[in-house]
Amino acid sequence: PNVMVQDIFVDKQGDIWFAVTGNQGQRTAPMGHGITRYDGNNWTNFSDRTHVTTIFQDSKGNLWFGSNAGVSRYDGTNWQTFTTEDGLADNYVVAITEDNQGNMWFGTWNDGTSRYDGKEWRTFNPEDGLETSAVHCMLKDSRGNLWFGSYCIDGYYGISRFDGTQWQHFDPWSDTNKYNVISIFEDKEGKIWFATSVGLV
């Protein structure tokens, strides 16, 4: 439905999903937000004027879509959207991951990260050990640790790691006033890579 792609994800069936947003290249054009799926032959649009930011598939095969209107789960047939009314920290979700216990984690623009166990919600903020409320990327590594990259909105920046019990903070650019952690990736040797606005770690 649009020319601006925010995220690309290949699901377990091999279908390719695109998070799309924008105004089709014209300031006055209608906004064409939503999700597009390509199965190798056909394109299917799930467009509902929602600004979709990120896509994730959990261990059960459900697809999760973060947006500016909450997070939506698709089981292949049915859609369900969760918002602040359900317990989500904020409706602007920009990062999603799953821990070893099957809990879903949702990073928000600037209201912390929420954990959902399928029944109950819990939100983590700096007072709980998280470095910042602006969590814009997350990763579960091969050891089961969760990594959280911060976006410098309120002056907090750096990287947080949660092992399921304790939080630890890392500041690889301690001589820099502020920076954004944009992406996190684990390579085949177990090394963790962080793309930031001032360099790569």
PDB file of C-alpha atoms in Angstrom:
ATOM      1  CA  PRO A   1       0.000   0.000   0.000  1.00  0.00           C
ATOM      2  CA  ASN A   2       2.963   2.357   0.239  1.00  0.00           C
ATOM      3  CA  VAL A   3       6.583   3.032  -0.675  1.00  0.00           C
ATOM      4  CA  MET A   4       8.078   3.447   2.818  1.00  0.00           C
ATOM      5  CA  VAL A   5       9.010   0.153   4.491  1.00  0.00           C
ATOM      6  CA  GLN A   6       9.801   0.230   8.227  1.00  0.00           C
ATOM      7  CA  ASP A   7      10.579  -3.459   8.748  1.00  0.00           C
ATOM      8  CA  ILE A   8      10.871  -6.753   6.825  1.00  0.00           C
ATOM      9  CA  PHE A   9      10.338 -10.181   8.355  1.00  0.00           C
ATOM     10  CA  VAL A  10      10.367 -13.736   6.960  1.00  0.00           C
ATOM     11  CA  ASP A  11       8.054 -16.049   8.914  1.00  0.00           C
ATOM     12  CA  LYS A  12       8.479 -19.793   9.542  1.00  0.00           C
ATOM     13  CA  GLN A  13       6.424 -20.600   6.445  1.00  0.00           C
ATOM     14  CA  GLY A  14       8.711 -18.509   4.241  1.00  0.00           C
ATOM     15  CA  ASP A  15       6.227 -15.700   3.667  1.00  0.00           C
ATOM     16  CA  ILE A  16       7.692 -12.195   3.698  1.00  0.00           C
ATOM     17  CA  TRP A  17       5.990  -9.493   5.755  1.00  0.00           C
ATOM     18  CA  PHE A  18       6.493  -5.754   5.320  1.00  0.00           C
ATOM     19  CA  ALA A  19       5.650  -3.004   7.792  1.00  0.00           C
ATOM     20  CA  VAL A  20       4.692  -0.048   5.637  1.00  0.00           C
ATOM     21  CA  THR A  21       3.891   3.584   6.306  1.00  0.00           C
ATOM     22  CA  GLY A  22       4.072   7.006   4.734  1.00  0.00           C
ATOM     23  CA  ASN A  23       2.167   9.188   2.309  1.00  0.00           C
ATOM     24  CA  GLN A  24       3.017   7.547  -1.032  1.00  0.00           C
ATOM     25  CA  GLY A  25       5.639  10.195  -1.752  1.00  0.00           C
ATOM     26  CA  GLN A  26       3.213  13.114  -1.670  1.00  0.00           C
ATOM     27  CA  ARG A  27       2.518  15.365   1.268  1.00  0.00           C
ATOM     28  CA  THR A  28      -1.157  15.610   0.405  1.00  0.00           C
ATOM     29  CA  ALA A  29      -1.763  11.949  -0.460  1.00  0.00           C
ATOM     30  CA  PRO A  30      -3.800   9.704   1.873  1.00  0.00           C
ATOM     31  CA  MET A  31      -1.699   7.890   4.435  1.00  0.00           C
ATOM     32  CA  GLY A  32      -1.259   4.242   3.435  1.00  0.00           C
ATOM     33  CA  HIS A  33      -0.188   2.505   6.635  1.00  0.00           C
ATOM     34  CA  GLY A  34      -0.413  -1.170   7.424  1.00  0.00           C
ATOM     35  CA  ILE A  35       1.089  -4.581   6.717  1.00  0.00           C
ATOM     36  CA  THR A  36       1.799  -6.390   3.458  1.00  0.00           C
ATOM     37  CA  ARG A  37       2.455 -10.131   3.036  1.00  0.00           C
ATOM     38  CA  TYR A  38       4.134 -11.720   0.016  1.00  0.00           C
ATOM     39  CA  ASP A  39       3.959 -15.537  -0.274  1.00  0.00           C
ATOM     40  CA  GLY A  40       6.069 -15.808  -3.416  1.00  0.00           C
ATOM     41  CA  ASN A  41       3.106 -15.420  -5.731  1.00  0.00           C
ATOM     42  CA  ASN A  42       0.567 -13.052  -4.239  1.00  0.00           C
ATOM     43  CA  TRP A  43       0.605  -9.798  -2.282  1.00  0.00           C
ATOM     44  CA  THR A  44      -1.924  -9.331   0.535  1.00  0.00           C
ATOM     45  CA  ASN A  45      -2.464  -5.988   2.244  1.00  0.00           C
ATOM     46  CA  PHE A  46      -3.669  -5.585   5.803  1.00  0.00           C
ATOM     47  CA  SER A  47      -3.993  -1.804   5.720  1.00  0.00           C
ATOM     48  CA  ASP A  48      -5.879  -0.021   8.466  1.00  0.00           C
ATOM     49  CA  ARG A  49      -4.108   3.358   8.643  1.00  0.00           C
ATOM     50  CA  THR A  50      -1.941   2.113  11.496  1.00  0.00           C
ATOM     51  CA  HIS A  51       1.737   3.118  11.561  1.00  0.00           C
ATOM     52  CA  VAL A  52       3.443  -0.294  11.850  1.00  0.00           C
ATOM     53  CA  THR A  53       7.013  -0.187  13.136  1.00  0.00           C
ATOM     54  CA  THR A  54       8.224  -3.733  13.824  1.00  0.00           C
ATOM     55  CA  ILE A  55       7.366  -7.420  13.183  1.00  0.00           C
ATOM     56  CA  PHE A  56       8.176 -10.511  15.289  1.00  0.00           C
ATOM     57  CA  GLN A  57       7.146 -14.188  15.317  1.00  0.00           C
ATOM     58  CA  ASP A  58       6.967 -16.005  18.637  1.00  0.00           C
ATOM     59  CA  SER A  59       7.802 -19.633  19.417  1.00  0.00           C
ATOM     60  CA  LYS A  60       4.156 -20.646  18.909  1.00  0.00           C
ATOM     61  CA  GLY A  61       4.080 -19.199  15.413  1.00  0.00           C
ATOM     62  CA  ASN A  62       2.036 -16.109  16.229  1.00  0.00           C
ATOM     63  CA  LEU A  63       3.054 -12.926  14.438  1.00  0.00           C
ATOM     64  CA  TRP A  64       3.253  -9.695  16.430  1.00  0.00           C
ATOM     65  CA  PHE A  65       3.117  -6.224  14.910  1.00  0.00           C
ATOM     66  CA  GLY A  66       4.170  -3.153  16.878  1.00  0.00           C
ATOM     67  CA  SER A  67       2.548   0.120  15.890  1.00  0.00           C
ATOM     68  CA  ASN A  68       1.508   3.538  17.111  1.00  0.00           C
ATOM     69  CA  ALA A  69      -1.840   2.039  18.139  1.00  0.00           C
ATOM     70  CA  GLY A  70      -0.631  -0.815  20.344  1.00  0.00           C
ATOM     71  CA  VAL A  71       0.619  -4.281  19.441  1.00  0.00           C
ATOM     72  CA  SER A  72      -1.368  -6.753  17.332  1.00  0.00           C
ATOM     73  CA  ARG A  73      -1.124 -10.547  17.361  1.00  0.00           C
ATOM     74  CA  TYR A  74      -2.023 -12.649  14.311  1.00  0.00           C
ATOM     75  CA  ASP A  75      -2.383 -16.430  14.687  1.00  0.00           C
ATOM     76  CA  GLY A  76      -2.930 -17.059  10.991  1.00  0.00           C
ATOM     77  CA  THR A  77      -6.663 -16.550  11.233  1.00  0.00           C
ATOM     78  CA  ASN A  78      -7.553 -14.042  13.912  1.00  0.00           C
ATOM     79  CA  TRP A  79      -6.174 -10.669  14.930  1.00  0.00           C
ATOM     80  CA  GLN A  80      -6.056  -9.305  18.477  1.00  0.00           C
ATOM     81  CA  THR A  81      -4.752  -5.875  19.461  1.00  0.00           C
ATOM     82  CA  PHE A  82      -3.429  -4.975  22.930  1.00  0.00           C
ATOM     83  CA  THR A  83      -3.256  -1.364  24.164  1.00  0.00           C
ATOM     84  CA  THR A  84      -2.732   0.551  27.389  1.00  0.00           C
ATOM     85  CA  GLU A  85      -6.250  -0.463  28.381  1.00  0.00           C
ATOM     86  CA  ASP A  86      -5.021  -4.072  28.560  1.00  0.00           C
ATOM     87  CA  GLY A  87      -1.834  -3.230  30.472  1.00  0.00           C
ATOM     88  CA  LEU A  88       0.649  -2.239  27.774  1.00  0.00           C
ATOM     89  CA  ALA A  89       2.925   0.593  28.940  1.00  0.00           C
ATOM     90  CA  ASP A  90       2.306   2.744  25.874  1.00  0.00           C
ATOM     91  CA  ASN A  91       0.518   2.348  22.567  1.00  0.00           C
ATOM     92  CA  TYR A  92       3.617   3.296  20.541  1.00  0.00           C
ATOM     93  CA  VAL A  93       5.486  -0.029  20.331  1.00  0.00           C
ATOM     94  CA  VAL A  94       8.818  -0.010  18.484  1.00  0.00           C
ATOM     95  CA  ALA A  95      10.526  -3.284  19.548  1.00  0.00           C
ATOM     96  CA  ILE A  96       9.399  -6.858  20.307  1.00  0.00           C
ATOM     97  CA  THR A  97      11.132  -9.990  21.580  1.00  0.00           C
ATOM     98  CA  GLU A  98      10.384 -13.217  23.483  1.00  0.00           C
ATOM     99  CA  ASP A  99      12.273 -14.643  26.461  1.00  0.00           C
ATOM    100  CA  ASN A 100      13.080 -18.280  27.232  1.00  0.00           C
ATOM    101  CA  GLN A 101       9.923 -18.635  29.321  1.00  0.00           C
ATOM    102  CA  GLY A 102       7.704 -17.611  26.415  1.00  0.00           C
ATOM    103  CA  ASN A 103       6.976 -14.156  27.812  1.00  0.00           C
ATOM    104  CA  MET A 104       6.584 -11.420  25.234  1.00  0.00           C
ATOM    105  CA  TRP A 105       8.456  -8.125  25.705  1.00  0.00           C
ATOM    106  CA  PHE A 106       7.454  -4.853  24.075  1.00  0.00           C
ATOM    107  CA  GLY A 107       9.693  -1.784  23.934  1.00  0.00           C
ATOM    108  CA  THR A 108       7.875   1.537  23.731  1.00  0.00           C
ATOM    109  CA  TRP A 109       8.827   4.939  22.415  1.00  0.00           C
ATOM    110  CA  ASN A 110       9.346   6.447  25.866  1.00  0.00           C
ATOM    111  CA  ASP A 111       7.320   4.578  28.506  1.00  0.00           C
ATOM    112  CA  GLY A 112       9.461   1.573  29.341  1.00  0.00           C
ATOM    113  CA  THR A 113       9.149  -2.043  28.269  1.00  0.00           C
ATOM    114  CA  SER A 114       6.183  -4.283  29.019  1.00  0.00           C
ATOM    115  CA  ARG A 115       6.290  -8.038  29.655  1.00  0.00           C
ATOM    116  CA  TYR A 116       3.251 -10.167  28.855  1.00  0.00           C
ATOM    117  CA  ASP A 117       2.967 -13.793  30.001  1.00  0.00           C
ATOM    118  CA  GLY A 118      -0.297 -14.458  28.204  1.00  0.00           C
ATOM    119  CA  LYS A 119      -2.409 -13.339  31.155  1.00  0.00           C
ATOM    120  CA  GLU A 120      -0.720 -10.538  33.073  1.00  0.00           C
ATOM    121  CA  TRP A 121       1.296  -7.466  32.164  1.00  0.00           C
ATOM    122  CA  ARG A 122       4.254  -5.909  33.944  1.00  0.00           C
ATOM    123  CA  THR A 123       6.104  -2.765  32.908  1.00  0.00           C
ATOM    124  CA  PHE A 124       9.775  -2.061  33.632  1.00  0.00           C
ATOM    125  CA  ASN A 125      11.174   1.473  33.854  1.00  0.00           C
ATOM    126  CA  PRO A 126      14.412   3.020  35.170  1.00  0.00           C
ATOM    127  CA  GLU A 127      13.248   2.627  38.771  1.00  0.00           C
ATOM    128  CA  ASP A 128      13.102  -1.142  38.128  1.00  0.00           C
ATOM    129  CA  GLY A 129      16.653  -1.288  36.738  1.00  0.00           C
ATOM    130  CA  LEU A 130      16.115  -0.468  33.082  1.00  0.00           C
ATOM    131  CA  GLU A 131      18.438   2.305  31.898  1.00  0.00           C
ATOM    132  CA  THR A 132      15.825   4.307  30.032  1.00  0.00           C
ATOM    133  CA  SER A 133      12.123   4.380  29.298  1.00  0.00           C
ATOM    134  CA  ALA A 134      12.829   4.735  25.562  1.00  0.00           C
ATOM    135  CA  VAL A 135      13.528   1.151  24.456  1.00  0.00           C
ATOM    136  CA  HIS A 136      13.855   1.105  20.675  1.00  0.00           C
ATOM    137  CA  CYS A 137      15.553  -2.267  20.112  1.00  0.00           C
ATOM    138  CA  MET A 138      15.743  -5.565  21.987  1.00  0.00           C
ATOM    139  CA  LEU A 139      17.399  -8.958  21.606  1.00  0.00           C
ATOM    140  CA  LYS A 140      17.334 -12.314  23.392  1.00  0.00           C
ATOM    141  CA  ASP A 141      20.799 -13.815  23.067  1.00  0.00           C
ATOM    142  CA  SER A 142      21.759 -17.502  22.877  1.00  0.00           C
ATOM    143  CA  ARG A 143      22.352 -17.568  26.657  1.00  0.00           C
ATOM    144  CA  GLY A 144      18.846 -16.311  27.411  1.00  0.00           C
ATOM    145  CA  ASN A 145      19.850 -12.781  28.374  1.00  0.00           C
ATOM    146  CA  LEU A 146      17.680  -9.915  27.194  1.00  0.00           C
ATOM    147  CA  TRP A 147      19.378  -6.811  25.792  1.00  0.00           C
ATOM    148  CA  PHE A 148      17.705  -3.405  25.581  1.00  0.00           C
ATOM    149  CA  GLY A 149      18.976  -0.530  23.476  1.00  0.00           C
ATOM    150  CA  SER A 150      18.021   2.965  24.551  1.00  0.00           C
ATOM    151  CA  TYR A 151      17.072   5.961  22.489  1.00  0.00           C
ATOM    152  CA  CYS A 152      18.236   9.246  23.988  1.00  0.00           C
ATOM    153  CA  ILE A 153      15.015  11.158  24.547  1.00  0.00           C
ATOM    154  CA  ASP A 154      15.266  12.255  28.190  1.00  0.00           C
ATOM    155  CA  GLY A 155      19.055  12.262  28.447  1.00  0.00           C
ATOM    156  CA  TYR A 156      19.453   8.577  29.278  1.00  0.00           C
ATOM    157  CA  TYR A 157      21.381   6.355  26.933  1.00  0.00           C
ATOM    158  CA  GLY A 158      23.292   3.108  26.791  1.00  0.00           C
ATOM    159  CA  ILE A 159      22.535  -0.595  26.914  1.00  0.00           C
ATOM    160  CA  SER A 160      20.734  -2.677  29.537  1.00  0.00           C
ATOM    161  CA  ARG A 161      20.985  -6.433  30.043  1.00  0.00           C
ATOM    162  CA  PHE A 162      18.503  -8.516  32.038  1.00  0.00           C
ATOM    163  CA  ASP A 163      19.323 -12.123  32.980  1.00  0.00           C
ATOM    164  CA  GLY A 164      15.875 -12.803  34.405  1.00  0.00           C
ATOM    165  CA  THR A 165      16.827 -11.589  37.868  1.00  0.00           C
ATOM    166  CA  GLN A 166      19.305  -8.724  37.708  1.00  0.00           C
ATOM    167  CA  TRP A 167      19.818  -5.710  35.481  1.00  0.00           C
ATOM    168  CA  GLN A 168      23.211  -4.475  34.303  1.00  0.00           C
ATOM    169  CA  HIS A 169      23.979  -1.280  32.413  1.00  0.00           C
ATOM    170  CA  PHE A 170      26.680  -0.736  29.784  1.00  0.00           C
ATOM    171  CA  ASP A 171      27.856   2.579  28.358  1.00  0.00           C
ATOM    172  CA  PRO A 172      30.295   1.887  25.486  1.00  0.00           C
ATOM    173  CA  TRP A 173      30.484   5.582  24.569  1.00  0.00           C
ATOM    174  CA  SER A 174      31.007   7.024  28.056  1.00  0.00           C
ATOM    175  CA  ASP A 175      32.803  10.056  26.619  1.00  0.00           C
ATOM    176  CA  THR A 176      29.810  10.949  24.440  1.00  0.00           C
ATOM    177  CA  ASN A 177      27.117  13.209  25.816  1.00  0.00           C
ATOM    178  CA  LYS A 178      24.297  11.204  24.272  1.00  0.00           C
ATOM    179  CA  TYR A 179      23.620   8.699  21.526  1.00  0.00           C
ATOM    180  CA  ASN A 180      20.965   6.289  20.265  1.00  0.00           C
ATOM    181  CA  VAL A 181      21.211   2.496  20.178  1.00  0.00           C
ATOM    182  CA  ILE A 182      19.537   1.609  16.894  1.00  0.00           C
ATOM    183  CA  SER A 183      19.912  -2.167  16.471  1.00  0.00           C
ATOM    184  CA  ILE A 184      21.237  -5.265  18.286  1.00  0.00           C
ATOM    185  CA  PHE A 185      22.459  -8.500  16.665  1.00  0.00           C
ATOM    186  CA  GLU A 186      24.177 -11.713  17.831  1.00  0.00           C
ATOM    187  CA  ASP A 187      26.603 -13.409  15.462  1.00  0.00           C
ATOM    188  CA  LYS A 188      27.364 -17.134  15.134  1.00  0.00           C
ATOM    189  CA  GLU A 189      30.188 -16.895  17.683  1.00  0.00           C
ATOM    190  CA  GLY A 190      27.911 -15.428  20.337  1.00  0.00           C
ATOM    191  CA  LYS A 191      29.261 -11.893  20.053  1.00  0.00           C
ATOM    192  CA  ILE A 192      26.691  -9.134  20.464  1.00  0.00           C
ATOM    193  CA  TRP A 193      26.804  -6.186  18.034  1.00  0.00           C
ATOM    194  CA  PHE A 194      25.250  -2.807  18.706  1.00  0.00           C
ATOM    195  CA  ALA A 195      24.609  -0.240  16.011  1.00  0.00           C
ATOM    196  CA  THR A 196      24.513   3.253  17.491  1.00  0.00           C
ATOM    197  CA  SER A 197      24.296   6.811  16.220  1.00  0.00           C
ATOM    198  CA  VAL A 198      28.007   7.332  16.916  1.00  0.00           C
ATOM    199  CA  GLY A 199      29.495   4.005  15.850  1.00  0.00           C
ATOM    200  CA  LEU A 200      29.441   0.216  16.065  1.00  0.00           C
ATOM    201  CA  VAL A 201      30.300  -1.844  19.163  1.00  0.00           C
TER     202      VAL A 201
END
